[in-house]
PDB file of C-alpha atoms and ligand atoms in Angstrom:
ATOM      1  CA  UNK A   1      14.348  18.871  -3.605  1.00  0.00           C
ATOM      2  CA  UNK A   2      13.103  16.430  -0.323  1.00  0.00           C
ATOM      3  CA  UNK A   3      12.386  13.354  -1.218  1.00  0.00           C
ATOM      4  CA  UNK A   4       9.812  10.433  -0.016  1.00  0.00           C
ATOM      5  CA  UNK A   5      11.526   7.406   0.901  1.00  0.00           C
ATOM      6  CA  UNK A   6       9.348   4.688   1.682  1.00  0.00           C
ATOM      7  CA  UNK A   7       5.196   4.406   1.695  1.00  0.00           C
ATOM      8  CA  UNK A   8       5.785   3.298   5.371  1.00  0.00           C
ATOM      9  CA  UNK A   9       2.491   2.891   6.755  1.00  0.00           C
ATOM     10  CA  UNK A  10      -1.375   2.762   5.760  1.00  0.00           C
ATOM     11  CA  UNK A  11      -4.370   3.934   7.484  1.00  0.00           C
ATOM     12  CA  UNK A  12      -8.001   2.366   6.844  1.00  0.00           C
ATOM     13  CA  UNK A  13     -11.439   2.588   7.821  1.00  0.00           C
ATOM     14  CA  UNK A  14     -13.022  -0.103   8.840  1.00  0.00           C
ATOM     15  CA  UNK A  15     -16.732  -1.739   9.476  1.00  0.00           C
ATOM     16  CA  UNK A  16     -15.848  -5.342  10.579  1.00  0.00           C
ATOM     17  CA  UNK A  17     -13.048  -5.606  13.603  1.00  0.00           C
ATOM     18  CA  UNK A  18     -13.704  -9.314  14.080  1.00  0.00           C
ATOM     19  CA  UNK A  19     -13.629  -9.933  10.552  1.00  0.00           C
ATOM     20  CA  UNK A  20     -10.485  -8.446  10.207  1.00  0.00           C
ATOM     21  CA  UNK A  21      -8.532  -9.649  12.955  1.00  0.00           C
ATOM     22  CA  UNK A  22      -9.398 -13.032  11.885  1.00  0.00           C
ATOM     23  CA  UNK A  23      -8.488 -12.084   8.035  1.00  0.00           C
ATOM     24  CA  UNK A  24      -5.624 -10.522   9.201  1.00  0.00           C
ATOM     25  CA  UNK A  25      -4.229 -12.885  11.869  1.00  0.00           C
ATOM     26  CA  UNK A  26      -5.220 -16.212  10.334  1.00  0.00           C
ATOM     27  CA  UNK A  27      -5.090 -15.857   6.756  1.00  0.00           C
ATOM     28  CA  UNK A  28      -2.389 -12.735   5.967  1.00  0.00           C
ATOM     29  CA  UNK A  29      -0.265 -13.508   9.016  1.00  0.00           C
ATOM     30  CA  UNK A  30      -0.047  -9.612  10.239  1.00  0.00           C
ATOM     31  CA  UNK A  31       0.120  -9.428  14.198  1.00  0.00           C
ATOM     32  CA  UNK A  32      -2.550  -7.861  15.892  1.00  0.00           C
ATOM     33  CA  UNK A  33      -2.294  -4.901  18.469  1.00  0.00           C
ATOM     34  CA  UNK A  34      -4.514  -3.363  20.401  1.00  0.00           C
ATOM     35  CA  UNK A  35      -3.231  -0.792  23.087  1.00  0.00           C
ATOM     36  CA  UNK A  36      -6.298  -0.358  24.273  1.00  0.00           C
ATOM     37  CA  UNK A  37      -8.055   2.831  22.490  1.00  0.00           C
ATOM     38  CA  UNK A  38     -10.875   1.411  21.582  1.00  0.00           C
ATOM     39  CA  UNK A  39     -11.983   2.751  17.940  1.00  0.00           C
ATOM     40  CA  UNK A  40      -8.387   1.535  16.593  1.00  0.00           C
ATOM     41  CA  UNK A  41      -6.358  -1.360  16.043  1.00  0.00           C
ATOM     42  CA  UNK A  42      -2.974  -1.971  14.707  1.00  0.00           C
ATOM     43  CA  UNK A  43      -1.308  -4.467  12.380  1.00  0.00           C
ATOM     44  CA  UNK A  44       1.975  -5.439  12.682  1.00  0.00           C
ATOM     45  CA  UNK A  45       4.866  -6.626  10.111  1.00  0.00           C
ATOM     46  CA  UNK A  46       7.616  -5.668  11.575  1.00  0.00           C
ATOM     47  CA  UNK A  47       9.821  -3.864  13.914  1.00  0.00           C
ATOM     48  CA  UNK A  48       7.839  -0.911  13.188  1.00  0.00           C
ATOM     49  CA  UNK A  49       4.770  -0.070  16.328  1.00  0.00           C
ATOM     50  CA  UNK A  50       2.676  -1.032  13.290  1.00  0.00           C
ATOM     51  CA  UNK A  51       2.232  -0.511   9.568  1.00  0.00           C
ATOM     52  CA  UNK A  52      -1.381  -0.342   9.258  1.00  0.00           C
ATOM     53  CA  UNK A  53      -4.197   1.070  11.329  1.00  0.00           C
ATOM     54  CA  UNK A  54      -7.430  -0.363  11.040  1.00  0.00           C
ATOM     55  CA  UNK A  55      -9.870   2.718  12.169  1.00  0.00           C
ATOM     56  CA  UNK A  56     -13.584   1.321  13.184  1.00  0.00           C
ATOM     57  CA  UNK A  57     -16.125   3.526  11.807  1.00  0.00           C
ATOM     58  CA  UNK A  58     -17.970   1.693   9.574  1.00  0.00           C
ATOM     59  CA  UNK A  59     -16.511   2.751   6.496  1.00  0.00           C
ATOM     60  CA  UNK A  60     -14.325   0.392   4.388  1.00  0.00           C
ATOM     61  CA  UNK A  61     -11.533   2.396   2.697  1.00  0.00           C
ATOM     62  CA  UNK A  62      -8.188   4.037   2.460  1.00  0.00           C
ATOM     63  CA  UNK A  63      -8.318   6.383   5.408  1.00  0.00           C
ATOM     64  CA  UNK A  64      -4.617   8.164   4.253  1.00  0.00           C
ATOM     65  CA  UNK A  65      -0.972   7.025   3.048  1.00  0.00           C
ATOM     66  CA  UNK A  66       2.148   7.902   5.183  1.00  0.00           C
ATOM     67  CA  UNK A  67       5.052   8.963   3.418  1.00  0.00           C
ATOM     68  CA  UNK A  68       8.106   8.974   4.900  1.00  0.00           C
ATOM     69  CA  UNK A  69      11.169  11.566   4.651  1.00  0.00           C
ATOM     70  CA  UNK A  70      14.406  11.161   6.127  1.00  0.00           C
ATOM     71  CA  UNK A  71      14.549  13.180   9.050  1.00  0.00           C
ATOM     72  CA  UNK A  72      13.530  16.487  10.797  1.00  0.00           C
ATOM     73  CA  UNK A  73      15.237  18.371   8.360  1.00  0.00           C
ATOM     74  CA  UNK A  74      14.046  16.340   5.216  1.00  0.00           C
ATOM     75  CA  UNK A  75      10.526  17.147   7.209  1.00  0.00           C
ATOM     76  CA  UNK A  76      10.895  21.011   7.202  1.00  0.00           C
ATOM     77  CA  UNK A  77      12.040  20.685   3.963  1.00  0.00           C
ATOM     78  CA  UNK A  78       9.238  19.493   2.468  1.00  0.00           C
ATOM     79  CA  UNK A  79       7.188  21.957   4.061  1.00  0.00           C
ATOM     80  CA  UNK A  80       9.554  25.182   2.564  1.00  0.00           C
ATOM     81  CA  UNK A  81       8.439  23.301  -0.684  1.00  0.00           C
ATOM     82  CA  UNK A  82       4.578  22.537  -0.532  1.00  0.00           C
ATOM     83  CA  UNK A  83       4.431  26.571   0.372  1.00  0.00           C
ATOM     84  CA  UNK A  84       6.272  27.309  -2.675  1.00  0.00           C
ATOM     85  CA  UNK A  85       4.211  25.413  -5.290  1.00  0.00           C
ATOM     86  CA  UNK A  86       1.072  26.696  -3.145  1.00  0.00           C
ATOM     87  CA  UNK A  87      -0.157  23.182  -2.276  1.00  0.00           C
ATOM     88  CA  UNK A  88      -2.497  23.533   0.557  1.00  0.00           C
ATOM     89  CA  UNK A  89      -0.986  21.340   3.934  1.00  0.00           C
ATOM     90  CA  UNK A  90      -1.236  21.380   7.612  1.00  0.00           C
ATOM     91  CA  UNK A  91       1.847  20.545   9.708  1.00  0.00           C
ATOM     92  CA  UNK A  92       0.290  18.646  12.926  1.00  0.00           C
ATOM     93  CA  UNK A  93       0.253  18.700  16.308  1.00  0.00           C
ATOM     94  CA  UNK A  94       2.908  16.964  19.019  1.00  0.00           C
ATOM     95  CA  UNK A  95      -0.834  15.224  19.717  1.00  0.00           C
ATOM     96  CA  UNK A  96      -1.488  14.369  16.328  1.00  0.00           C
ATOM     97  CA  UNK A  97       2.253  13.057  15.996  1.00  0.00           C
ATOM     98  CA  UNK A  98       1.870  10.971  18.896  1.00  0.00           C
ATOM     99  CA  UNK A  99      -1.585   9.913  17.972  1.00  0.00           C
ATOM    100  CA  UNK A 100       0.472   8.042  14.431  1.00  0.00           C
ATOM    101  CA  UNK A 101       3.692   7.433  16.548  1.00  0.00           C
ATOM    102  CA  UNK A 102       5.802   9.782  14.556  1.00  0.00           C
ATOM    103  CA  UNK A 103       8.090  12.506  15.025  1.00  0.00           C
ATOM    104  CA  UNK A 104       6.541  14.976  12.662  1.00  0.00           C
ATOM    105  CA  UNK A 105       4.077  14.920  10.604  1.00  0.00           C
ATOM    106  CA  UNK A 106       2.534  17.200   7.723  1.00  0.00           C
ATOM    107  CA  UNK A 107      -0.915  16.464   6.487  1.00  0.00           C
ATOM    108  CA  UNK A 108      -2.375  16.977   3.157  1.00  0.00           C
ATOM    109  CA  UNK A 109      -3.986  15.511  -0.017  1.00  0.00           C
ATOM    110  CA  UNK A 110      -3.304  14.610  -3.533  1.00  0.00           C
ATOM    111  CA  UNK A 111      -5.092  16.071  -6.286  1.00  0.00           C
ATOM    112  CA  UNK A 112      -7.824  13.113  -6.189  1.00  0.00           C
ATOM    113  CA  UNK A 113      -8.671  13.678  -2.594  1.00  0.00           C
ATOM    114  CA  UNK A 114      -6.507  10.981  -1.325  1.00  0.00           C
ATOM    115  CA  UNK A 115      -5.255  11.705   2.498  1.00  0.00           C
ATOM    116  CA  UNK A 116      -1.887  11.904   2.666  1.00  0.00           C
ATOM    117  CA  UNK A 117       0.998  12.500   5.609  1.00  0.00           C
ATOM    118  CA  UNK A 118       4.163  13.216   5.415  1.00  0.00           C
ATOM    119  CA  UNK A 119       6.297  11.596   8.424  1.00  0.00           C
ATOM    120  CA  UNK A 120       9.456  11.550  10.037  1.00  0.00           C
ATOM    121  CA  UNK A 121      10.623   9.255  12.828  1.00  0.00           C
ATOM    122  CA  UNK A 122       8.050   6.456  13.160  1.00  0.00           C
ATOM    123  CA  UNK A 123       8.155   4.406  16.535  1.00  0.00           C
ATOM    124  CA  UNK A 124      10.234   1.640  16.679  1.00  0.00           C
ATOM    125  CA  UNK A 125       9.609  -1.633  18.753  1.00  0.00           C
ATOM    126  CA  UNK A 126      13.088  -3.564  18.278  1.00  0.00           C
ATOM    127  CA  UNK A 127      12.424  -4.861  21.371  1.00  0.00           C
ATOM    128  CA  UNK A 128       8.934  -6.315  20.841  1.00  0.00           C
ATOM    129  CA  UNK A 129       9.603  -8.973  17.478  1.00  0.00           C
ATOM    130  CA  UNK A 130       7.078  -9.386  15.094  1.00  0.00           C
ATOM    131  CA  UNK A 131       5.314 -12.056  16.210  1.00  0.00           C
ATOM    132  CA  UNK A 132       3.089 -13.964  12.960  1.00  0.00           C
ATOM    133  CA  UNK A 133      -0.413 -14.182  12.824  1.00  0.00           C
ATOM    134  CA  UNK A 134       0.232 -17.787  12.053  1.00  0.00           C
ATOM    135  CA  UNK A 135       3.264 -19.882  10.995  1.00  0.00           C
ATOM    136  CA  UNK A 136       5.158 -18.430   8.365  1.00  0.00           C
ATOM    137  CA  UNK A 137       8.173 -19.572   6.369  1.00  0.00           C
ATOM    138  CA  UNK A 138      10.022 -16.075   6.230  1.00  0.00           C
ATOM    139  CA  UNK A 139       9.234 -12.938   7.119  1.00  0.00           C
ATOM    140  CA  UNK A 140       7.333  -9.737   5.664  1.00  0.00           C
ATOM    141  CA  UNK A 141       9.890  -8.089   3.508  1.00  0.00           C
ATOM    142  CA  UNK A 142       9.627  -4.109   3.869  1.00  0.00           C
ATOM    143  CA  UNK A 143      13.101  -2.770   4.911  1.00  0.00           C
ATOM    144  CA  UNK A 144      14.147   0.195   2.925  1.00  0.00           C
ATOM    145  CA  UNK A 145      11.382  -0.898   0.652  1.00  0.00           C
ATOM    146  CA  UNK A 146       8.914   0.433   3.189  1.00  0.00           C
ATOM    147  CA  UNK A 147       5.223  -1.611   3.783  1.00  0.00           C
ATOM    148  CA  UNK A 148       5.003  -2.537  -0.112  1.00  0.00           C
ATOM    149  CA  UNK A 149       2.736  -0.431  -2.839  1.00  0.00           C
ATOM    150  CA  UNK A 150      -0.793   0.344  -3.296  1.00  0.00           C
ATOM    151  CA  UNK A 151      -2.960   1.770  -5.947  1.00  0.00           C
ATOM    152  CA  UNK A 152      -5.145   4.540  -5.563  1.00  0.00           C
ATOM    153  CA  UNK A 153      -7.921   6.469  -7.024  1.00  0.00           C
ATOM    154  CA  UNK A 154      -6.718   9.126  -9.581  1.00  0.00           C
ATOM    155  CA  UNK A 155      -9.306  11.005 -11.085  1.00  0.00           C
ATOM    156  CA  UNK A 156      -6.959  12.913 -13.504  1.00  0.00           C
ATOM    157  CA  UNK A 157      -3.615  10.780 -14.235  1.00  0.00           C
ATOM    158  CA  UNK A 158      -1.669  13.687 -15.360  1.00  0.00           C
ATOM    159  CA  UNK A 159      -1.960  15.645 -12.508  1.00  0.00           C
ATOM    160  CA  UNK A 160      -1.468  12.720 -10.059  1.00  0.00           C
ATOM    161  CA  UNK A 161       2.219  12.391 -12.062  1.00  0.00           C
ATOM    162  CA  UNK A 162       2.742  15.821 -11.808  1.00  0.00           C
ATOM    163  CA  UNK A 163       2.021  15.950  -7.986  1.00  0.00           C
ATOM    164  CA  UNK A 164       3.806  12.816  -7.163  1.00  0.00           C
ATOM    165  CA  UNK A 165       6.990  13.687  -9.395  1.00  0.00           C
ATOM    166  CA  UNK A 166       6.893  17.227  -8.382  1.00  0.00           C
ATOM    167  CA  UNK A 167       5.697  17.544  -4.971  1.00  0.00           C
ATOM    168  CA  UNK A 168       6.997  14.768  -3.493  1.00  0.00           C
ATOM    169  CA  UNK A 169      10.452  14.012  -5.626  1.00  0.00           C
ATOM    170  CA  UNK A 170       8.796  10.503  -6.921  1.00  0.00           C
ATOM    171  CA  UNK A 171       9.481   9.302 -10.539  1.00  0.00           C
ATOM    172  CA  UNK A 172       7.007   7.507 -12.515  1.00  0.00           C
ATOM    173  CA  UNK A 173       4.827   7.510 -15.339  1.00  0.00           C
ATOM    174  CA  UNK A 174       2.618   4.133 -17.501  1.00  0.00           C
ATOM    175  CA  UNK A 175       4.343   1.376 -17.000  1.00  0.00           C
ATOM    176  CA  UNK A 176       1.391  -1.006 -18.819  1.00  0.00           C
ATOM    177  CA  UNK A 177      -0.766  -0.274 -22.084  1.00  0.00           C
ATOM    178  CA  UNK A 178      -3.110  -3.185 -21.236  1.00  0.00           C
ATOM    179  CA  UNK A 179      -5.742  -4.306 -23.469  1.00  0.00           C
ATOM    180  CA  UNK A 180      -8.397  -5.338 -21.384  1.00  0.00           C
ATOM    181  CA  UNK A 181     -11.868  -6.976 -23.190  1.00  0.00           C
ATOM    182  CA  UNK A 182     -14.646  -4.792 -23.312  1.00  0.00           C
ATOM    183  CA  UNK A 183     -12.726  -1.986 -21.679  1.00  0.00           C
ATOM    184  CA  UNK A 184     -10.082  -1.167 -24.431  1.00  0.00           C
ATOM    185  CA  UNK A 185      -6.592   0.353 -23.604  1.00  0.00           C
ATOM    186  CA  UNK A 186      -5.575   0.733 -19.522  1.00  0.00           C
ATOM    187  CA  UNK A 187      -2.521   2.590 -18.625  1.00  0.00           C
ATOM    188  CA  UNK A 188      -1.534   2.795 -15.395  1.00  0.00           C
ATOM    189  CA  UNK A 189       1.104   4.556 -13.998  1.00  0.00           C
ATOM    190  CA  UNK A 190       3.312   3.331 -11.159  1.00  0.00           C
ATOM    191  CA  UNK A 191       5.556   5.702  -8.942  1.00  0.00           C
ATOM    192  CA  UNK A 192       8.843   5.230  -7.417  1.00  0.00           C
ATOM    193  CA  UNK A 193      11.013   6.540  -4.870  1.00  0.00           C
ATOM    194  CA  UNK A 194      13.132   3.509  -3.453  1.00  0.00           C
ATOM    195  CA  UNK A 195      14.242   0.120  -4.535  1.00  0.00           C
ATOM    196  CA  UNK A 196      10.586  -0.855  -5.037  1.00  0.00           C
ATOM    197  CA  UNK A 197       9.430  -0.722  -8.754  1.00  0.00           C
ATOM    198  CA  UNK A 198       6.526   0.784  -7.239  1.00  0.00           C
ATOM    199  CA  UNK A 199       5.458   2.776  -3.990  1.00  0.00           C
ATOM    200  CA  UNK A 200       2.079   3.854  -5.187  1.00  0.00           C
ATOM    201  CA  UNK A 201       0.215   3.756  -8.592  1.00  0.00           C
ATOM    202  CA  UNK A 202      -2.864   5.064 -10.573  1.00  0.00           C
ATOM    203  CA  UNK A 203      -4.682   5.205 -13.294  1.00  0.00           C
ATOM    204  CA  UNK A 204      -7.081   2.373 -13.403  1.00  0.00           C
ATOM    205  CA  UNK A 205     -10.043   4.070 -14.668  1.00  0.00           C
ATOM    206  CA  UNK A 206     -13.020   5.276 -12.200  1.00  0.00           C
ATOM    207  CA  UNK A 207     -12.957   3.402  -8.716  1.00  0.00           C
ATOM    208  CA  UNK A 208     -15.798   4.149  -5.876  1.00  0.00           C
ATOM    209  CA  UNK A 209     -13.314   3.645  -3.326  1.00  0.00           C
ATOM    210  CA  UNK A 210      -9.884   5.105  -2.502  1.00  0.00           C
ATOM    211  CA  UNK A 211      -7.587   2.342  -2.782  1.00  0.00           C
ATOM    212  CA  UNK A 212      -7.911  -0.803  -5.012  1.00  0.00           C
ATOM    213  CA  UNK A 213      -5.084  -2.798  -3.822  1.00  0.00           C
ATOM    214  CA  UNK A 214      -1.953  -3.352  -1.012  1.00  0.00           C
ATOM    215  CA  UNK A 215       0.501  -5.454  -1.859  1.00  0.00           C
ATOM    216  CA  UNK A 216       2.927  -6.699   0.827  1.00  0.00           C
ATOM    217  CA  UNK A 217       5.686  -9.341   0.131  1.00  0.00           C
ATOM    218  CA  UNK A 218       7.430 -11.807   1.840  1.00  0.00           C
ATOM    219  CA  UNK A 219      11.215 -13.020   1.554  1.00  0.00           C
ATOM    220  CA  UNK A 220      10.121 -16.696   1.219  1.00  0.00           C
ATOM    221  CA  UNK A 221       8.070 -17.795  -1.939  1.00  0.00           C
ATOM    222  CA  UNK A 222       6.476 -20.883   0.080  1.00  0.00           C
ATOM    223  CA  UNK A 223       4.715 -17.849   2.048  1.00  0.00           C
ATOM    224  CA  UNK A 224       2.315 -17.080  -1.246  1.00  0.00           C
ATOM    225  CA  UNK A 225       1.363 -20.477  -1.579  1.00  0.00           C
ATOM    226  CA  UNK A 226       0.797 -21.422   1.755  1.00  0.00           C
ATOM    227  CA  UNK A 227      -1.156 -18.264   1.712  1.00  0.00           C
ATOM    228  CA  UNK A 228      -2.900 -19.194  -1.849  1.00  0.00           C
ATOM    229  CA  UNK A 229      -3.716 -22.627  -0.010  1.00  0.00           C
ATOM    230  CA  UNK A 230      -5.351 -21.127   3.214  1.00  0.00           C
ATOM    231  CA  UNK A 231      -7.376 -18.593   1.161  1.00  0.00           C
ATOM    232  CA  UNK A 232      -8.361 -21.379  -0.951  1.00  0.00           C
ATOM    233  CA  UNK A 233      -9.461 -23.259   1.487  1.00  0.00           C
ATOM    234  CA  UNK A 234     -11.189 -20.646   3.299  1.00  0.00           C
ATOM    235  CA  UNK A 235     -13.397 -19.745   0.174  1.00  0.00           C
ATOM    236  CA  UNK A 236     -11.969 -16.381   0.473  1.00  0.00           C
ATOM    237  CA  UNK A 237     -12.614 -14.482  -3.300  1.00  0.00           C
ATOM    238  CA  UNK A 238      -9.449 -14.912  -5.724  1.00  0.00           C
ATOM    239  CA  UNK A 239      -9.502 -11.796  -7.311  1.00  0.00           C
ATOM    240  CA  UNK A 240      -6.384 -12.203  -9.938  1.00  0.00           C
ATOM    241  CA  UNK A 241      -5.221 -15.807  -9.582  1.00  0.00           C
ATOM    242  CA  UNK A 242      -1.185 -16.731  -9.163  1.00  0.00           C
ATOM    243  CA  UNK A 243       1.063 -14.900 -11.642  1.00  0.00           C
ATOM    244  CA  UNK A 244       4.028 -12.662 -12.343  1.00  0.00           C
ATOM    245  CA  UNK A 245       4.105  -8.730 -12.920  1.00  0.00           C
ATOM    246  CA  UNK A 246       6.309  -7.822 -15.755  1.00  0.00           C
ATOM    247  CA  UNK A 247       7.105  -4.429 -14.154  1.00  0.00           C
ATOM    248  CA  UNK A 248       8.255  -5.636 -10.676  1.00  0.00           C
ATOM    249  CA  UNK A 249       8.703  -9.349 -11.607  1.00  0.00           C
ATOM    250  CA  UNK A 250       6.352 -10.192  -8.566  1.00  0.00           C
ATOM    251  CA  UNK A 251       4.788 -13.726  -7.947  1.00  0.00           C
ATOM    252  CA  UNK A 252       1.807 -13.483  -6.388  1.00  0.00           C
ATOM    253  CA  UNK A 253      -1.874 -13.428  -6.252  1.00  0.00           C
ATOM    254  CA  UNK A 254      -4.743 -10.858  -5.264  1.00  0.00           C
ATOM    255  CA  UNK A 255      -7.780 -12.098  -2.654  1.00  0.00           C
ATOM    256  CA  UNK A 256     -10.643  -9.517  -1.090  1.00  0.00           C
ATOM    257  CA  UNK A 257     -10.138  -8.447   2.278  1.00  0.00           C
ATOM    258  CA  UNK A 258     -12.815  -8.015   4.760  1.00  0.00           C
ATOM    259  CA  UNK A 259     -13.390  -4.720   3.688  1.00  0.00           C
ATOM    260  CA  UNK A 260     -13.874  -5.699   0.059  1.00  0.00           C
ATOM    261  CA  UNK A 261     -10.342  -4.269  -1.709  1.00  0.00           C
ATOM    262  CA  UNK A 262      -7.760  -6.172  -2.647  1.00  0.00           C
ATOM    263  CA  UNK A 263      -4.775  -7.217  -0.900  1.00  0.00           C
ATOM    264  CA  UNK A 264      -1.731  -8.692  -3.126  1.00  0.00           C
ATOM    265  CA  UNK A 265       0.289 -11.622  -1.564  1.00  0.00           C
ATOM    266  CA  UNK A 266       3.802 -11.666  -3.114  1.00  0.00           C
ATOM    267  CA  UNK A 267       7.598 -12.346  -3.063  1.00  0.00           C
ATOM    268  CA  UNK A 268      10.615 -12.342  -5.323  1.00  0.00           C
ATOM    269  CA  UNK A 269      10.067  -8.835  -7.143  1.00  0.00           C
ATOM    270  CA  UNK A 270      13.176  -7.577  -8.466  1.00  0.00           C
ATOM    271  CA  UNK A 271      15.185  -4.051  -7.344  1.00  0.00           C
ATOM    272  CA  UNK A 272      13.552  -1.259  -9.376  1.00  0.00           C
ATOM    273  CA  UNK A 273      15.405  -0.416 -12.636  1.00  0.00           C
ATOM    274  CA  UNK A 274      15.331   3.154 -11.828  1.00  0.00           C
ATOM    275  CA  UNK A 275      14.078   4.055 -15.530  1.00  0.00           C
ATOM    276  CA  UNK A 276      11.008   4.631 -17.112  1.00  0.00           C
ATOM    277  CA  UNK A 277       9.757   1.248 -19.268  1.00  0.00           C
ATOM    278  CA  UNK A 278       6.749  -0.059 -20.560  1.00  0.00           C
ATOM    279  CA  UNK A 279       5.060  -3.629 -21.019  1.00  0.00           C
ATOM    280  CA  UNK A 280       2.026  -4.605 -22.772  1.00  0.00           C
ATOM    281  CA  UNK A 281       1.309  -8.010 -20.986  1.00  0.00           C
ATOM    282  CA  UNK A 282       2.771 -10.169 -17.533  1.00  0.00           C
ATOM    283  CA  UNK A 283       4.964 -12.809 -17.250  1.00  0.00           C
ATOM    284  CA  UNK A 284       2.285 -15.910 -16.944  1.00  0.00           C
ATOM    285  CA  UNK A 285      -0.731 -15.973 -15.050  1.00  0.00           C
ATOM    286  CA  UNK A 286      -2.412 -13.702 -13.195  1.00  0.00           C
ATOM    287  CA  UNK A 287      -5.761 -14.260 -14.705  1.00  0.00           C
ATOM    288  CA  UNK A 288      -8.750 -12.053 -13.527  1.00  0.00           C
ATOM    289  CA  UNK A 289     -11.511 -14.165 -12.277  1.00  0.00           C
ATOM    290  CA  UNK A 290     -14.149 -11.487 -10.164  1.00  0.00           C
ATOM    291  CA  UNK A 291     -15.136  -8.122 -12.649  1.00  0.00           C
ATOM    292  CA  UNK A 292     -17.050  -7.325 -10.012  1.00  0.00           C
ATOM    293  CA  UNK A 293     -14.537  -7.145  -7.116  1.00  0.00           C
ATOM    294  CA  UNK A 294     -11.586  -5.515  -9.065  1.00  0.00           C
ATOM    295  CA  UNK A 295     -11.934  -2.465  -7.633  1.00  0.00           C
ATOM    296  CA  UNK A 296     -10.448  -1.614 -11.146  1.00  0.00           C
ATOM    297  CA  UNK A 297     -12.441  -1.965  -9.390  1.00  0.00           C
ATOM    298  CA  UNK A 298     -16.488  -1.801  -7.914  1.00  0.00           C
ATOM    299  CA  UNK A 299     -17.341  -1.422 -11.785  1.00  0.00           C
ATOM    300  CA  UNK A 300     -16.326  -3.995 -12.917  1.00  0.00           C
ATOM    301  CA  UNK A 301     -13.288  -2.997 -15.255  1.00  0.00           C
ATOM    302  CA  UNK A 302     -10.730  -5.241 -15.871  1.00  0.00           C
TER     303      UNK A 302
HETATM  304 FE1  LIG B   1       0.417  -4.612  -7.176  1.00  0.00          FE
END
């Protein structure tokens, strides 16, 4: 069965460019391209062209997830397989490939709605380094790791697992039965497919928009606190203060971005396990201080 290997880029609507590119430059530390095309910009983290597309258009949400296969092969692959379990899918364009700076690419969605593409071949820069935002200790860790994780809207968790373990070779099921005040038991699930504890996750109860969180990671811990301290001082929401995840053992801390999701700031997570587990609580911290900007979310839930 093909297999995804790394959530290796994101694509998001925008309504805000300036806000951003000051959020993202100045406060996150992401490089900022623009090649010129007007109704897009790019955000770098490493050798990749980019890792995230910011698309202006006056929305502020996940526009799609790209999922990454090995190669050509992997690519064709996958497509032999979504026609055999009848999941609807378009394979794309040499214009639509070049338009996300891919090789191939197969479009599609999960069974929430969320945009997805498959990808092989992304566009390399190796000879353009990532150049910081701002002054960081380290660097952005992604590697085989890919971008980081996100969660997403699910509006039925069991066929979310089924399509993500299924579909697209992931493994994953709850990995927290959280008791939250007011909102009783919440059990998300968290998917794998790499070293990361978690590519993508679910199952956070009802969410008006697509995504409620991105978490990216650096290889140097004084990154999240220089990060903590800028966002501090920049009276930029704290969403979930400093803490660590039980599941991935991350450090970190969630703040609102300009488009008013989440964006966790982390380092130190541990290799996955590569077996199902469960936890109840974190580590320490990690305390929720804005209901109303979970985005677990827009309703206020956790
Ligand atoms: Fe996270």
């Amino acid at each position: 069965m093909p297999k995804i290997t790394e959530l290796g880029y994101l694509g998001v609507y925008i309504s805000d460019p300036k806000a951003w590119k000051e959020y993202a430059t100045e406060v996150v530390g992401f490089e900022w391209l623009d090649d010129g095309e007007g109704d897009r910009f790019y955000l770098r983290m490493d050798e990749w062209h980019h890792r995230i597309a910011l698309h202006v258009n006056g929305k502020d949400d996940l526009a799609y997830l790209g999922l990454r296969v090995a190669g050509q092969d992997e690519l064709k692959e996958m497509e032999d397989h979504l026609r055999s379990m009848e999941v609807p899918h378009r394979v794309c364009s040499e214009k639509e490939c070049e338009e996300r700076h891919v090789l191939g690419l197969i479009k599609l969605e999960d069974p929430s709605g969320n945009p997805l593409e498959l990808f092989h071949g992304p566009h390399l820069e190796p000879a353009m380094p990532f150049y910081p935002g701002r002054r960081m200790f380290g660097r952005f860790y992604t590697g085989a790791g890919g971008i980081g994780h996100t969660i997403i809207r699910s509006d039925n968790v069991d066929a979310s697992q089924q399509f993500y373990s299924r579909v697209l070779g992931m493994r994953g099921t709850v990995e927290y039965k959280l008791s939250v005040p007011g909102h009783g038991k919440v059990t998300p699930y968290f998917m794998h497919c790499n070293e990361r504890d978690h590519s993508i996750a679910f199952g956070l109860g009802p969410m008006e928009k697509r995504i409620n969180h991105l978490m990216i990671e650096s290889n140097d811990l004084d990154d999240v606190g220089y990060t903590y301290d800028i966002v501090k001082q920049r009276n930029i929401p704290i969403a979930i203060t400093l803490g660590k995840h039980t599941n991935d053992r991350m450090l970190s801390f969630y703040m609102v971005n300009p488009s008013g999701w989440l964006l966790e700031y982390g380092s130190g997570a541990r290799p996955s396990t590569h077996q199902t587990e469960y936890y109840t609580k974190d580590i320490w911290g990690h305390e929720f201080q804005m209901p109303a900007t979970m985005g677990m979310a827009d309703r206020g839930r956790l």
